[in-house]
PDB file of C-alpha atoms in Angstrom:
ATOM      1  CA  MET A   1     -17.122  47.162  55.382  1.00 79.00           C
ATOM      2  CA  LYS A   2     -18.413  48.364  51.740  1.00 83.00           C
ATOM      3  CA  LYS A   3     -17.723  45.986  48.973  1.00 88.00           C
ATOM      4  CA  LYS A   4     -15.405  47.020  45.980  1.00 90.00           C
ATOM      5  CA  PRO A   5     -15.344  45.308  42.487  1.00 97.00           C
ATOM      6  CA  ALA A   6     -12.127  44.183  41.556  1.00 98.00           C
ATOM      7  CA  ALA A   7     -10.564  42.858  38.284  1.00 98.00           C
ATOM      8  CA  PHE A   8      -7.635  40.496  38.095  1.00 98.00           C
ATOM      9  CA  LEU A   9      -6.231  40.421  34.666  1.00 98.00           C
ATOM     10  CA  ASP A  10      -3.635  38.179  33.086  1.00 97.00           C
ATOM     11  CA  ARG A  11      -0.944  40.139  31.508  1.00 97.00           C
ATOM     12  CA  ASP A  12       0.368  38.126  28.580  1.00 97.00           C
ATOM     13  CA  GLY A  13      -2.329  37.607  25.821  1.00 97.00           C
ATOM     14  CA  VAL A  14      -4.793  39.986  27.429  1.00 97.00           C
ATOM     15  CA  ILE A  15      -3.122  43.142  28.524  1.00 98.00           C
ATOM     16  CA  ASN A  16      -0.392  42.466  25.954  1.00 98.00           C
ATOM     17  CA  TYR A  17       0.803  40.432  22.830  1.00 97.00           C
ATOM     18  CA  ASP A  18       2.367  37.296  24.110  1.00 96.00           C
ATOM     19  CA  TYR A  19       5.320  36.833  21.816  1.00 91.00           C
ATOM     20  CA  GLY A  20       6.966  34.574  24.357  1.00 92.00           C
ATOM     21  CA  TYR A  21       9.192  35.369  27.194  1.00 94.00           C
ATOM     22  CA  ILE A  22       9.030  39.260  26.901  1.00 93.00           C
ATOM     23  CA  CYS A  23      11.425  40.822  28.953  1.00 90.00           C
ATOM     24  CA  ASP A  24      12.341  44.361  27.313  1.00 92.00           C
ATOM     25  CA  PHE A  25       9.716  47.062  27.161  1.00 94.00           C
ATOM     26  CA  LYS A  26      10.743  47.525  23.312  1.00 94.00           C
ATOM     27  CA  GLN A  27       9.114  44.180  22.829  1.00 94.00           C
ATOM     28  CA  PHE A  28       6.004  45.284  24.856  1.00 97.00           C
ATOM     29  CA  LYS A  29       2.974  45.913  22.745  1.00 98.00           C
ATOM     30  CA  PHE A  30      -0.522  46.590  24.298  1.00 98.00           C
ATOM     31  CA  ARG A  31      -3.390  44.674  22.988  1.00 98.00           C
ATOM     32  CA  PRO A  32      -6.155  46.908  20.762  1.00 98.00           C
ATOM     33  CA  GLY A  33      -8.594  48.671  23.367  1.00 98.00           C
ATOM     34  CA  VAL A  34      -7.078  47.398  26.560  1.00 98.00           C
ATOM     35  CA  LEU A  35      -5.844  50.767  27.723  1.00 98.00           C
ATOM     36  CA  LYS A  36      -9.317  51.932  26.900  1.00 98.00           C
ATOM     37  CA  GLY A  37     -10.952  49.110  28.594  1.00 98.00           C
ATOM     38  CA  LEU A  38      -8.504  49.609  31.791  1.00 98.00           C
ATOM     39  CA  GLN A  39      -9.986  53.501  31.986  1.00 98.00           C
ATOM     40  CA  HIS A  40     -13.577  52.263  32.027  1.00 98.00           C
ATOM     41  CA  LEU A  41     -12.825  49.740  34.847  1.00 98.00           C
ATOM     42  CA  ARG A  42     -11.269  52.773  36.564  1.00 96.00           C
ATOM     43  CA  LYS A  43     -14.116  55.056  35.885  1.00 96.00           C
ATOM     44  CA  LYS A  44     -16.343  52.159  37.127  1.00 96.00           C
ATOM     45  CA  LYS A  45     -14.386  52.133  40.461  1.00 96.00           C
ATOM     46  CA  PHE A  46     -13.104  48.889  40.047  1.00 97.00           C
ATOM     47  CA  ARG A  47      -9.721  47.891  41.798  1.00 98.00           C
ATOM     48  CA  ILE A  48      -7.337  46.237  39.138  1.00 98.00           C
ATOM     49  CA  PHE A  49      -4.825  43.894  39.547  1.00 98.00           C
ATOM     50  CA  ILE A  50      -2.537  42.059  37.130  1.00 98.00           C
ATOM     51  CA  VAL A  51      -1.458  38.380  37.648  1.00 98.00           C
ATOM     52  CA  THR A  52       1.127  36.594  35.515  1.00 97.00           C
ATOM     53  CA  ASN A  53       3.158  33.497  35.078  1.00 96.00           C
ATOM     54  CA  GLN A  54       6.643  34.493  34.504  1.00 97.00           C
ATOM     55  CA  SER A  55       8.401  31.094  34.209  1.00 96.00           C
ATOM     56  CA  GLY A  56      11.267  32.776  31.893  1.00 96.00           C
ATOM     57  CA  ILE A  57      12.619  33.662  35.135  1.00 96.00           C
ATOM     58  CA  ALA A  58      13.207  30.139  36.548  1.00 96.00           C
ATOM     59  CA  ARG A  59      13.920  29.225  32.782  1.00 96.00           C
ATOM     60  CA  GLY A  60      17.091  31.604  32.936  1.00 96.00           C
ATOM     61  CA  TYR A  61      15.566  33.782  29.965  1.00 97.00           C
ATOM     62  CA  TYR A  62      15.651  36.946  31.928  1.00 96.00           C
ATOM     63  CA  THR A  63      16.154  37.786  35.550  1.00 96.00           C
ATOM     64  CA  GLU A  64      13.758  38.899  38.280  1.00 96.00           C
ATOM     65  CA  GLU A  65      15.098  42.651  37.946  1.00 96.00           C
ATOM     66  CA  GLU A  66      14.473  42.465  34.209  1.00 97.00           C
ATOM     67  CA  TYR A  67      10.993  41.372  34.699  1.00 97.00           C
ATOM     68  CA  LEU A  68      10.869  44.143  37.380  1.00 97.00           C
ATOM     69  CA  GLN A  69      12.036  46.710  35.079  1.00 97.00           C
ATOM     70  CA  LEU A  70       9.567  45.857  32.350  1.00 97.00           C
ATOM     71  CA  GLU A  71       6.692  45.886  35.098  1.00 98.00           C
ATOM     72  CA  VAL A  72       7.756  49.348  36.219  1.00 98.00           C
ATOM     73  CA  MET A  73       7.738  50.741  32.582  1.00 98.00           C
ATOM     74  CA  MET A  74       4.277  49.121  31.916  1.00 98.00           C
ATOM     75  CA  LEU A  75       2.717  50.783  34.898  1.00 98.00           C
ATOM     76  CA  ASP A  76       4.264  53.961  34.088  1.00 98.00           C
ATOM     77  CA  GLU A  77       2.626  53.967  30.879  1.00 98.00           C
ATOM     78  CA  MET A  78      -0.719  52.931  32.292  1.00 98.00           C
ATOM     79  CA  LYS A  79      -0.707  55.664  34.763  1.00 98.00           C
ATOM     80  CA  SER A  80       0.187  58.063  31.746  1.00 98.00           C
ATOM     81  CA  PHE A  81      -3.180  57.032  30.990  1.00 98.00           C
ATOM     82  CA  GLY A  82      -4.835  57.511  34.252  1.00 97.00           C
ATOM     83  CA  ILE A  83      -5.071  54.051  35.177  1.00 98.00           C
ATOM     84  CA  ASN A  84      -3.976  53.060  38.398  1.00 97.00           C
ATOM     85  CA  ILE A  85      -3.112  49.298  38.961  1.00 98.00           C
ATOM     86  CA  LEU A  86      -3.370  48.478  42.847  1.00 97.00           C
ATOM     87  CA  ASP A  87      -0.822  45.787  42.508  1.00 98.00           C
ATOM     88  CA  VAL A  88       1.017  42.978  40.094  1.00 98.00           C
ATOM     89  CA  TYR A  89       1.342  39.497  41.265  1.00 98.00           C
ATOM     90  CA  HIS A  90       3.874  37.191  39.461  1.00 97.00           C
ATOM     91  CA  CYS A  91       5.079  33.602  39.689  1.00 96.00           C
ATOM     92  CA  PRO A  92       8.651  32.978  38.769  1.00 95.00           C
ATOM     93  CA  HIS A  93       8.630  29.222  39.058  1.00 93.00           C
ATOM     94  CA  HIS A  94       8.706  26.465  36.595  1.00 95.00           C
ATOM     95  CA  VAL A  95       9.508  22.736  37.415  1.00 94.00           C
ATOM     96  CA  ASP A  96      11.984  22.500  34.644  1.00 91.00           C
ATOM     97  CA  GLY A  97      13.764  25.717  35.274  1.00 93.00           C
ATOM     98  CA  VAL A  98      17.231  26.062  35.369  1.00 93.00           C
ATOM     99  CA  VAL A  99      17.204  28.465  38.535  1.00 91.00           C
ATOM    100  CA  PRO A 100      17.582  26.077  41.392  1.00 90.00           C
ATOM    101  CA  SER A 101      15.495  28.225  44.171  1.00 94.00           C
ATOM    102  CA  LEU A 102      12.858  28.640  41.594  1.00 89.00           C
ATOM    103  CA  SER A 103      12.511  25.194  39.901  1.00 92.00           C
ATOM    104  CA  ILE A 104       9.388  24.041  41.787  1.00 91.00           C
ATOM    105  CA  GLN A 105       5.854  22.907  41.068  1.00 89.00           C
ATOM    106  CA  CYS A 106       3.742  25.650  42.514  1.00 83.00           C
TER     107      CYS A 106
END
């Protein structure tokens, strides 16, 4: 099997400005140069993944559904620039959360 290069990028603070617990696309702002950088990675045949801690879900600041809606809008915006993200992995847990099923250390 031929190996393919991959890039795993954090979301908050790397792809977008981290204003703290962003759950609405109106709050979401790409960092300067990110879209151009992602286009370059795609041109070089990188498989691109996004990883993100989303403890705001466990803390009750927003729901998983709200997070997923923002994710869809972010990916749609990226697609409009020809950027295909292979997958997004998020962790909704936090040991001090208020949502019992998500209030774990992971």
